[in-house]
PDB file of C-alpha atoms in Angstrom:
ATOM      1  CA  UNK A 183    -106.960  19.222 -58.147  1.00  0.00           C
ATOM      2  CA  UNK A 184    -104.993  17.342 -60.804  1.00  0.00           C
ATOM      3  CA  UNK A 185    -105.365  13.620 -61.330  1.00  0.00           C
ATOM      4  CA  UNK A 186    -101.723  13.033 -60.336  1.00  0.00           C
ATOM      5  CA  UNK A 187    -102.146  14.966 -57.087  1.00  0.00           C
ATOM      6  CA  UNK A 188    -105.349  13.092 -56.281  1.00  0.00           C
ATOM      7  CA  UNK A 189    -103.648   9.728 -56.831  1.00  0.00           C
ATOM      8  CA  UNK A 190    -100.751  10.703 -54.569  1.00  0.00           C
ATOM      9  CA  UNK A 191    -103.146  11.802 -51.859  1.00  0.00           C
ATOM     10  CA  UNK A 192    -105.119   8.561 -52.129  1.00  0.00           C
ATOM     11  CA  UNK A 193    -101.896   6.531 -51.884  1.00  0.00           C
ATOM     12  CA  UNK A 194    -100.835   8.453 -48.785  1.00  0.00           C
ATOM     13  CA  UNK A 195    -104.190   7.921 -47.109  1.00  0.00           C
ATOM     14  CA  UNK A 196    -104.127   4.204 -47.981  1.00  0.00           C
ATOM     15  CA  UNK A 197    -100.621   3.816 -46.578  1.00  0.00           C
ATOM     16  CA  UNK A 198    -101.651   5.575 -43.383  1.00  0.00           C
ATOM     17  CA  UNK A 199    -104.699   3.368 -42.909  1.00  0.00           C
ATOM     18  CA  UNK A 200    -102.624   0.240 -43.587  1.00  0.00           C
ATOM     19  CA  UNK A 201     -99.977   1.271 -41.063  1.00  0.00           C
ATOM     20  CA  UNK A 202    -102.651   2.017 -38.460  1.00  0.00           C
ATOM     21  CA  UNK A 203    -104.340  -1.335 -39.059  1.00  0.00           C
ATOM     22  CA  UNK A 204    -101.068  -3.232 -38.728  1.00  0.00           C
ATOM     23  CA  UNK A 205    -100.170  -1.252 -35.636  1.00  0.00           C
ATOM     24  CA  UNK A 206    -103.439  -2.249 -34.003  1.00  0.00           C
ATOM     25  CA  UNK A 207    -103.216  -5.882 -35.084  1.00  0.00           C
ATOM     26  CA  UNK A 208     -99.627  -6.706 -34.165  1.00  0.00           C
ATOM     27  CA  UNK A 209     -99.966  -6.448 -30.364  1.00  0.00           C
ATOM     28  CA  UNK A 210    -102.852  -8.920 -30.470  1.00  0.00           C
ATOM     29  CA  UNK A 211    -100.730 -11.420 -32.381  1.00  0.00           C
ATOM     30  CA  UNK A 212     -97.701 -11.220 -30.126  1.00  0.00           C
ATOM     31  CA  UNK A 213     -99.025 -12.624 -26.865  1.00  0.00           C
ATOM     32  CA  UNK A 214     -97.947 -15.833 -25.128  1.00  0.00           C
ATOM     33  CA  UNK A 215     -99.852 -18.804 -26.596  1.00  0.00           C
ATOM     34  CA  UNK A 216    -100.166 -22.554 -26.091  1.00  0.00           C
ATOM     35  CA  UNK A 217     -99.592 -24.814 -29.096  1.00  0.00           C
ATOM     36  CA  UNK A 218    -101.386 -26.865 -30.166  1.00  0.00           C
ATOM     37  CA  UNK A 219    -104.427 -25.043 -28.863  1.00  0.00           C
ATOM     38  CA  UNK A 220    -106.597 -28.125 -28.297  1.00  0.00           C
ATOM     39  CA  UNK A 221    -106.400 -31.674 -26.941  1.00  0.00           C
ATOM     40  CA  UNK A 222    -108.708 -34.562 -26.084  1.00  0.00           C
ATOM     41  CA  UNK A 223    -110.375 -34.841 -22.720  1.00  0.00           C
ATOM     42  CA  UNK A 224    -109.137 -37.656 -20.506  1.00  0.00           C
ATOM     43  CA  UNK A 225    -105.856 -38.119 -22.357  1.00  0.00           C
ATOM     44  CA  UNK A 226    -102.272 -36.900 -22.273  1.00  0.00           C
ATOM     45  CA  UNK A 227    -100.738 -34.235 -24.450  1.00  0.00           C
ATOM     46  CA  UNK A 228     -97.543 -32.331 -25.146  1.00  0.00           C
ATOM     47  CA  UNK A 229     -97.862 -28.584 -25.562  1.00  0.00           C
ATOM     48  CA  UNK A 230     -95.473 -25.702 -26.083  1.00  0.00           C
ATOM     49  CA  UNK A 231     -95.834 -22.299 -24.511  1.00  0.00           C
ATOM     50  CA  UNK A 232     -94.743 -20.005 -27.347  1.00  0.00           C
ATOM     51  CA  UNK A 233     -93.240 -16.702 -26.216  1.00  0.00           C
ATOM     52  CA  UNK A 234     -92.515 -13.955 -28.765  1.00  0.00           C
ATOM     53  CA  UNK A 235     -90.415 -10.959 -27.764  1.00  0.00           C
ATOM     54  CA  UNK A 236     -92.474  -7.802 -28.336  1.00  0.00           C
ATOM     55  CA  UNK A 237     -89.888  -5.195 -27.441  1.00  0.00           C
ATOM     56  CA  UNK A 238     -87.239  -3.649 -29.682  1.00  0.00           C
ATOM     57  CA  UNK A 239     -85.014  -2.522 -26.799  1.00  0.00           C
ATOM     58  CA  UNK A 240     -85.224  -5.432 -24.346  1.00  0.00           C
ATOM     59  CA  UNK A 241     -85.050  -9.229 -24.209  1.00  0.00           C
ATOM     60  CA  UNK A 242     -87.448 -11.616 -22.503  1.00  0.00           C
ATOM     61  CA  UNK A 243     -85.606 -13.185 -19.573  1.00  0.00           C
ATOM     62  CA  UNK A 244     -88.289 -15.113 -17.672  1.00  0.00           C
ATOM     63  CA  UNK A 245     -91.596 -16.877 -18.216  1.00  0.00           C
ATOM     64  CA  UNK A 246     -93.844 -17.969 -15.377  1.00  0.00           C
ATOM     65  CA  UNK A 247     -96.878 -20.172 -16.121  1.00  0.00           C
ATOM     66  CA  UNK A 248     -99.564 -20.856 -13.517  1.00  0.00           C
ATOM     67  CA  UNK A 249    -101.308 -24.256 -13.682  1.00  0.00           C
ATOM     68  CA  UNK A 250    -104.983 -24.711 -12.780  1.00  0.00           C
ATOM     69  CA  UNK A 251    -105.811 -25.948  -9.288  1.00  0.00           C
ATOM     70  CA  UNK A 252    -109.542 -26.466  -9.856  1.00  0.00           C
ATOM     71  CA  UNK A 253    -108.677 -29.060 -12.529  1.00  0.00           C
ATOM     72  CA  UNK A 254    -105.192 -30.196 -11.435  1.00  0.00           C
ATOM     73  CA  UNK A 255    -102.964 -32.382 -13.585  1.00  0.00           C
ATOM     74  CA  UNK A 256    -101.611 -35.548 -11.981  1.00  0.00           C
ATOM     75  CA  UNK A 257     -98.598 -35.819 -14.306  1.00  0.00           C
ATOM     76  CA  UNK A 258     -96.496 -32.867 -15.486  1.00  0.00           C
ATOM     77  CA  UNK A 259     -92.989 -33.006 -16.946  1.00  0.00           C
ATOM     78  CA  UNK A 260     -90.925 -30.399 -18.765  1.00  0.00           C
ATOM     79  CA  UNK A 261     -88.475 -30.631 -21.646  1.00  0.00           C
ATOM     80  CA  UNK A 262     -85.096 -28.993 -20.992  1.00  0.00           C
ATOM     81  CA  UNK A 263     -84.406 -25.840 -22.993  1.00  0.00           C
ATOM     82  CA  UNK A 264     -80.709 -25.097 -23.643  1.00  0.00           C
ATOM     83  CA  UNK A 265     -79.621 -21.957 -21.819  1.00  0.00           C
ATOM     84  CA  UNK A 266     -82.687 -21.858 -19.547  1.00  0.00           C
ATOM     85  CA  UNK A 267     -83.259 -22.998 -15.968  1.00  0.00           C
ATOM     86  CA  UNK A 268     -86.641 -24.467 -15.084  1.00  0.00           C
ATOM     87  CA  UNK A 269     -88.350 -24.658 -11.711  1.00  0.00           C
ATOM     88  CA  UNK A 270     -91.456 -26.785 -11.187  1.00  0.00           C
ATOM     89  CA  UNK A 271     -93.447 -25.861  -8.074  1.00  0.00           C
ATOM     90  CA  UNK A 272     -95.921 -28.219  -6.432  1.00  0.00           C
ATOM     91  CA  UNK A 273     -98.446 -26.899  -3.960  1.00  0.00           C
ATOM     92  CA  UNK A 274    -101.388 -27.969  -1.832  1.00  0.00           C
ATOM     93  CA  UNK A 275    -104.710 -27.783  -3.627  1.00  0.00           C
ATOM     94  CA  UNK A 276    -107.534 -25.630  -2.193  1.00  0.00           C
ATOM     95  CA  UNK A 277    -109.544 -28.849  -1.916  1.00  0.00           C
ATOM     96  CA  UNK A 278    -108.773 -32.492  -2.779  1.00  0.00           C
ATOM     97  CA  UNK A 279    -109.719 -33.615  -6.288  1.00  0.00           C
ATOM     98  CA  UNK A 280    -110.648 -37.213  -7.115  1.00  0.00           C
ATOM     99  CA  UNK A 281    -109.084 -38.617 -10.290  1.00  0.00           C
ATOM    100  CA  UNK A 282    -108.673 -42.084 -11.814  1.00  0.00           C
ATOM    101  CA  UNK A 283    -105.269 -42.186 -10.104  1.00  0.00           C
ATOM    102  CA  UNK A 284    -106.743 -41.518  -6.684  1.00  0.00           C
ATOM    103  CA  UNK A 285    -107.328 -38.405  -4.641  1.00  0.00           C
ATOM    104  CA  UNK A 286    -105.013 -35.495  -5.403  1.00  0.00           C
ATOM    105  CA  UNK A 287    -104.164 -33.163  -2.551  1.00  0.00           C
ATOM    106  CA  UNK A 288    -101.076 -31.657  -4.212  1.00  0.00           C
ATOM    107  CA  UNK A 289    -100.223 -30.890  -7.823  1.00  0.00           C
ATOM    108  CA  UNK A 290     -98.004 -28.700  -9.990  1.00  0.00           C
ATOM    109  CA  UNK A 291     -99.136 -25.122  -9.532  1.00  0.00           C
ATOM    110  CA  UNK A 292     -96.423 -23.195 -11.357  1.00  0.00           C
ATOM    111  CA  UNK A 293     -93.548 -23.643 -13.802  1.00  0.00           C
ATOM    112  CA  UNK A 294     -90.903 -20.943 -14.269  1.00  0.00           C
ATOM    113  CA  UNK A 295     -88.219 -20.675 -16.942  1.00  0.00           C
ATOM    114  CA  UNK A 296     -85.400 -18.188 -16.357  1.00  0.00           C
ATOM    115  CA  UNK A 297     -81.719 -17.553 -17.012  1.00  0.00           C
ATOM    116  CA  UNK A 298     -81.953 -17.409 -20.793  1.00  0.00           C
ATOM    117  CA  UNK A 299     -83.090 -14.673 -23.135  1.00  0.00           C
ATOM    118  CA  UNK A 300     -85.329 -14.124 -26.140  1.00  0.00           C
ATOM    119  CA  UNK A 301     -83.914 -11.282 -28.204  1.00  0.00           C
ATOM    120  CA  UNK A 302     -86.010  -8.756 -30.150  1.00  0.00           C
ATOM    121  CA  UNK A 303     -87.543 -10.275 -33.257  1.00  0.00           C
ATOM    122  CA  UNK A 304     -87.267 -13.822 -31.877  1.00  0.00           C
ATOM    123  CA  UNK A 305     -89.479 -16.309 -30.035  1.00  0.00           C
ATOM    124  CA  UNK A 306     -88.942 -19.372 -27.873  1.00  0.00           C
ATOM    125  CA  UNK A 307     -91.062 -22.449 -27.148  1.00  0.00           C
ATOM    126  CA  UNK A 308     -91.156 -24.144 -23.744  1.00  0.00           C
ATOM    127  CA  UNK A 309     -92.521 -27.696 -23.950  1.00  0.00           C
ATOM    128  CA  UNK A 310     -94.552 -29.470 -21.285  1.00  0.00           C
ATOM    129  CA  UNK A 311     -96.020 -32.980 -21.226  1.00  0.00           C
ATOM    130  CA  UNK A 312     -99.115 -33.301 -19.054  1.00  0.00           C
ATOM    131  CA  UNK A 313    -102.212 -35.320 -18.187  1.00  0.00           C
ATOM    132  CA  UNK A 314    -104.587 -36.779 -17.545  1.00  0.00           C
ATOM    133  CA  UNK A 315    -106.679 -33.951 -18.953  1.00  0.00           C
ATOM    134  CA  UNK A 316    -110.007 -33.431 -17.162  1.00  0.00           C
ATOM    135  CA  UNK A 317    -113.281 -34.599 -18.671  1.00  0.00           C
ATOM    136  CA  UNK A 318    -115.605 -32.174 -16.882  1.00  0.00           C
ATOM    137  CA  UNK A 319    -114.451 -28.930 -18.527  1.00  0.00           C
ATOM    138  CA  UNK A 320    -113.932 -27.723 -22.078  1.00  0.00           C
ATOM    139  CA  UNK A 321    -110.819 -25.628 -21.415  1.00  0.00           C
ATOM    140  CA  UNK A 322    -107.788 -25.141 -19.195  1.00  0.00           C
ATOM    141  CA  UNK A 323    -106.412 -21.639 -18.640  1.00  0.00           C
ATOM    142  CA  UNK A 324    -102.699 -21.086 -17.924  1.00  0.00           C
ATOM    143  CA  UNK A 325    -102.040 -17.456 -16.869  1.00  0.00           C
ATOM    144  CA  UNK A 326     -98.503 -16.438 -17.870  1.00  0.00           C
ATOM    145  CA  UNK A 327     -96.148 -13.689 -16.753  1.00  0.00           C
ATOM    146  CA  UNK A 328     -93.441 -12.437 -19.124  1.00  0.00           C
ATOM    147  CA  UNK A 329     -90.465 -10.501 -17.731  1.00  0.00           C
ATOM    148  CA  UNK A 330     -88.126  -8.322 -19.810  1.00  0.00           C
ATOM    149  CA  UNK A 331     -84.472  -7.454 -19.235  1.00  0.00           C
ATOM    150  CA  UNK A 332     -85.413  -3.822 -18.551  1.00  0.00           C
ATOM    151  CA  UNK A 333     -87.589  -4.858 -15.612  1.00  0.00           C
ATOM    152  CA  UNK A 334     -90.962  -4.665 -17.390  1.00  0.00           C
ATOM    153  CA  UNK A 335     -93.447  -7.369 -16.384  1.00  0.00           C
ATOM    154  CA  UNK A 336     -96.400  -8.261 -18.627  1.00  0.00           C
ATOM    155  CA  UNK A 337     -99.187 -10.496 -17.338  1.00  0.00           C
ATOM    156  CA  UNK A 338    -101.121 -12.587 -19.854  1.00  0.00           C
ATOM    157  CA  UNK A 339    -103.946 -13.570 -17.515  1.00  0.00           C
ATOM    158  CA  UNK A 340    -107.296 -12.566 -19.054  1.00  0.00           C
ATOM    159  CA  UNK A 341    -109.642 -15.523 -19.516  1.00  0.00           C
ATOM    160  CA  UNK A 342    -111.513 -16.001 -22.817  1.00  0.00           C
ATOM    161  CA  UNK A 343    -114.646 -13.884 -23.183  1.00  0.00           C
ATOM    162  CA  UNK A 344    -118.052 -15.486 -23.397  1.00  0.00           C
ATOM    163  CA  UNK A 345    -118.787 -13.792 -26.736  1.00  0.00           C
ATOM    164  CA  UNK A 346    -115.649 -15.282 -28.301  1.00  0.00           C
ATOM    165  CA  UNK A 347    -113.789 -11.979 -28.687  1.00  0.00           C
ATOM    166  CA  UNK A 348    -110.176 -11.758 -27.575  1.00  0.00           C
ATOM    167  CA  UNK A 349    -109.411  -9.958 -24.310  1.00  0.00           C
ATOM    168  CA  UNK A 350    -106.662  -7.362 -24.037  1.00  0.00           C
ATOM    169  CA  UNK A 351    -104.156  -9.670 -22.295  1.00  0.00           C
ATOM    170  CA  UNK A 352    -105.316 -13.207 -23.188  1.00  0.00           C
ATOM    171  CA  UNK A 353    -104.026 -16.080 -21.082  1.00  0.00           C
ATOM    172  CA  UNK A 354    -102.788 -19.207 -22.895  1.00  0.00           C
ATOM    173  CA  UNK A 355    -105.870 -21.437 -23.123  1.00  0.00           C
ATOM    174  CA  UNK A 356    -106.040 -25.135 -24.025  1.00  0.00           C
ATOM    175  CA  UNK A 357    -109.390 -26.139 -25.535  1.00  0.00           C
ATOM    176  CA  UNK A 358    -110.554 -29.638 -24.563  1.00  0.00           C
ATOM    177  CA  UNK A 359    -112.591 -31.747 -26.957  1.00  0.00           C
ATOM    178  CA  UNK A 360    -114.459 -35.020 -26.297  1.00  0.00           C
ATOM    179  CA  UNK A 361    -112.314 -38.108 -26.846  1.00  0.00           C
ATOM    180  CA  UNK A 362    -112.991 -40.031 -30.054  1.00  0.00           C
ATOM    181  CA  UNK A 363    -114.597 -43.465 -29.766  1.00  0.00           C
ATOM    182  CA  UNK A 364    -111.682 -45.231 -31.475  1.00  0.00           C
ATOM    183  CA  UNK A 365    -108.917 -43.354 -29.683  1.00  0.00           C
ATOM    184  CA  UNK A 366    -105.668 -42.311 -31.331  1.00  0.00           C
ATOM    185  CA  UNK A 367    -103.108 -43.024 -28.632  1.00  0.00           C
ATOM    186  CA  UNK A 368    -103.846 -39.802 -26.750  1.00  0.00           C
ATOM    187  CA  UNK A 369    -107.288 -40.565 -25.369  1.00  0.00           C
ATOM    188  CA  UNK A 370    -108.473 -41.857 -22.023  1.00  0.00           C
ATOM    189  CA  UNK A 371    -107.196 -45.358 -22.789  1.00  0.00           C
ATOM    190  CA  UNK A 372    -103.640 -44.104 -23.176  1.00  0.00           C
ATOM    191  CA  UNK A 373    -102.811 -43.798 -19.495  1.00  0.00           C
ATOM    192  CA  UNK A 374     -99.387 -44.434 -17.953  1.00  0.00           C
ATOM    193  CA  UNK A 375     -98.777 -46.707 -15.005  1.00  0.00           C
ATOM    194  CA  UNK A 376     -98.095 -45.198 -11.617  1.00  0.00           C
ATOM    195  CA  UNK A 377     -94.348 -45.578 -12.125  1.00  0.00           C
ATOM    196  CA  UNK A 378     -94.158 -44.521 -15.779  1.00  0.00           C
ATOM    197  CA  UNK A 379     -92.897 -41.069 -16.787  1.00  0.00           C
ATOM    198  CA  UNK A 380     -95.705 -38.605 -17.382  1.00  0.00           C
ATOM    199  CA  UNK A 381     -97.289 -38.933 -20.810  1.00  0.00           C
ATOM    200  CA  UNK A 382     -94.496 -41.087 -22.200  1.00  0.00           C
ATOM    201  CA  UNK A 383     -96.489 -44.320 -22.363  1.00  0.00           C
ATOM    202  CA  UNK A 384     -99.032 -43.266 -25.024  1.00  0.00           C
ATOM    203  CA  UNK A 385     -96.456 -42.978 -27.818  1.00  0.00           C
ATOM    204  CA  UNK A 386     -93.623 -45.432 -27.017  1.00  0.00           C
ATOM    205  CA  UNK A 387     -95.334 -48.772 -27.692  1.00  0.00           C
ATOM    206  CA  UNK A 388     -96.856 -47.934 -31.112  1.00  0.00           C
ATOM    207  CA  UNK A 389     -93.564 -46.515 -32.379  1.00  0.00           C
ATOM    208  CA  UNK A 390     -91.560 -49.540 -31.213  1.00  0.00           C
ATOM    209  CA  UNK A 391     -94.060 -51.946 -32.779  1.00  0.00           C
ATOM    210  CA  UNK A 392     -93.975 -50.080 -36.055  1.00  0.00           C
ATOM    211  CA  UNK A 393     -90.175 -50.048 -36.133  1.00  0.00           C
ATOM    212  CA  UNK A 394     -90.101 -53.819 -35.413  1.00  0.00           C
ATOM    213  CA  UNK A 395     -92.654 -54.500 -38.145  1.00  0.00           C
ATOM    214  CA  UNK A 396     -90.750 -52.374 -40.631  1.00  0.00           C
ATOM    215  CA  UNK A 397     -87.486 -54.154 -39.792  1.00  0.00           C
ATOM    216  CA  UNK A 398     -89.041 -57.599 -40.284  1.00  0.00           C
ATOM    217  CA  UNK A 399     -90.557 -56.546 -43.604  1.00  0.00           C
ATOM    218  CA  UNK A 400     -87.199 -55.235 -44.820  1.00  0.00           C
ATOM    219  CA  UNK A 401     -85.448 -58.479 -43.743  1.00  0.00           C
ATOM    220  CA  UNK A 402     -87.961 -60.686 -45.548  1.00  0.00           C
ATOM    221  CA  UNK A 403     -87.864 -58.455 -48.596  1.00  0.00           C
ATOM    222  CA  UNK A 404     -84.062 -58.619 -48.701  1.00  0.00           C
ATOM    223  CA  UNK A 405     -84.077 -62.414 -48.340  1.00  0.00           C
ATOM    224  CA  UNK A 406     -86.582 -62.711 -51.187  1.00  0.00           C
ATOM    225  CA  UNK A 407     -84.431 -60.529 -53.407  1.00  0.00           C
ATOM    226  CA  UNK A 408     -81.319 -62.650 -52.718  1.00  0.00           C
ATOM    227  CA  UNK A 409     -83.190 -65.884 -53.502  1.00  0.00           C
ATOM    228  CA  UNK A 410     -84.568 -64.384 -56.684  1.00  0.00           C
ATOM    229  CA  UNK A 411     -81.123 -63.354 -57.870  1.00  0.00           C
ATOM    230  CA  UNK A 412     -79.770 -66.827 -57.041  1.00  0.00           C
ATOM    231  CA  UNK A 413     -82.541 -68.376 -59.121  1.00  0.00           C
ATOM    232  CA  UNK A 414     -81.676 -66.189 -62.083  1.00  0.00           C
ATOM    233  CA  UNK A 415     -78.001 -67.162 -61.851  1.00  0.00           C
ATOM    234  CA  UNK A 416     -78.860 -70.892 -61.722  1.00  0.00           C
ATOM    235  CA  UNK A 417     -81.251 -70.563 -64.670  1.00  0.00           C
ATOM    236  CA  UNK A 418     -78.690 -68.665 -66.732  1.00  0.00           C
ATOM    237  CA  UNK A 419     -76.022 -71.257 -65.943  1.00  0.00           C
ATOM    238  CA  UNK A 420     -78.326 -74.104 -66.964  1.00  0.00           C
ATOM    239  CA  UNK A 421     -79.255 -72.347 -70.211  1.00  0.00           C
ATOM    240  CA  UNK A 422     -75.617 -71.780 -71.069  1.00  0.00           C
ATOM    241  CA  UNK A 423     -74.787 -75.473 -70.415  1.00  0.00           C
ATOM    242  CA  UNK A 424     -77.736 -76.522 -72.583  1.00  0.00           C
ATOM    243  CA  UNK A 425     -76.475 -74.501 -75.498  1.00  0.00           C
ATOM    244  CA  UNK A 426     -72.965 -75.819 -75.057  1.00  0.00           C
ATOM    245  CA  UNK A 427     -74.132 -79.410 -75.260  1.00  0.00           C
TER     246      UNK A 427
END
C-alpha cells in the first residue's frame, strides 16, 4: 500500500469517526433546558425554558411544562412571547403544603405555549418568574412536552440519574443552592408582599435607588463644573484688568 493511499484511507476513517461522534452528541445537546440552571433556595428567580427545533422537516408549535406539586411555587408569572399564546393552569395539590405565605392548597401545575412556531435551525426561550423556591430540596424538575407541526410529540421527562449521567430524555431541572449569608437580592430576604407581582420586588428597589443616586451625582458634578468655569472667567477678567491698569 502506498503512502498516499494510506493517508487517504486514514483521512476517510477519521472523517467517519468524527461524523459518528457528532451524530451521537447532537441529540443530547438539543433537548429542552432551563436557563440559568441554578438558583438560591428560599428566593425568587427568573428562568427561561429554551426550546431548540431538532427537526429539518417540521416546526415546533407547542411547549407544555409541568410544575412540581410536591414543592409548589406560590408565585408564578410568565413573560409574553410575540406570536405565542400562553395558558397558565392552576390545580389542587395532592396535599396542602405549608409555606411562609401560609398553607397552599392550589398552585400552578402547568404552563403551555402554543400558536407560534420554531422553524428548523432556530430556538425560542419562554421566560417565567417564580418563587419562593423551596429550602428542603436541592432541585426542581419541570417535565416538558414538545409538539411538532407534523404531529410528533416528544416528552422530556426523565429525571436526573443518581450517578450524574444524562438520561435519554432529560427533563429541564433547576438546581437549588443554599442562600448566601449576605444575600444578593434574590435570597430568602427578597420576598414580595402579598399584593406585589410575583418576583418583581427583589429587583425594583435597588435599581431605582441606584438610578436616583446616579442622577444626584451627575447633578452635583454638573453644578461643580459650572462654578469652576465661572471662577476661571472671573479670574481671567481680573487678570486682564490688572494688566490694563
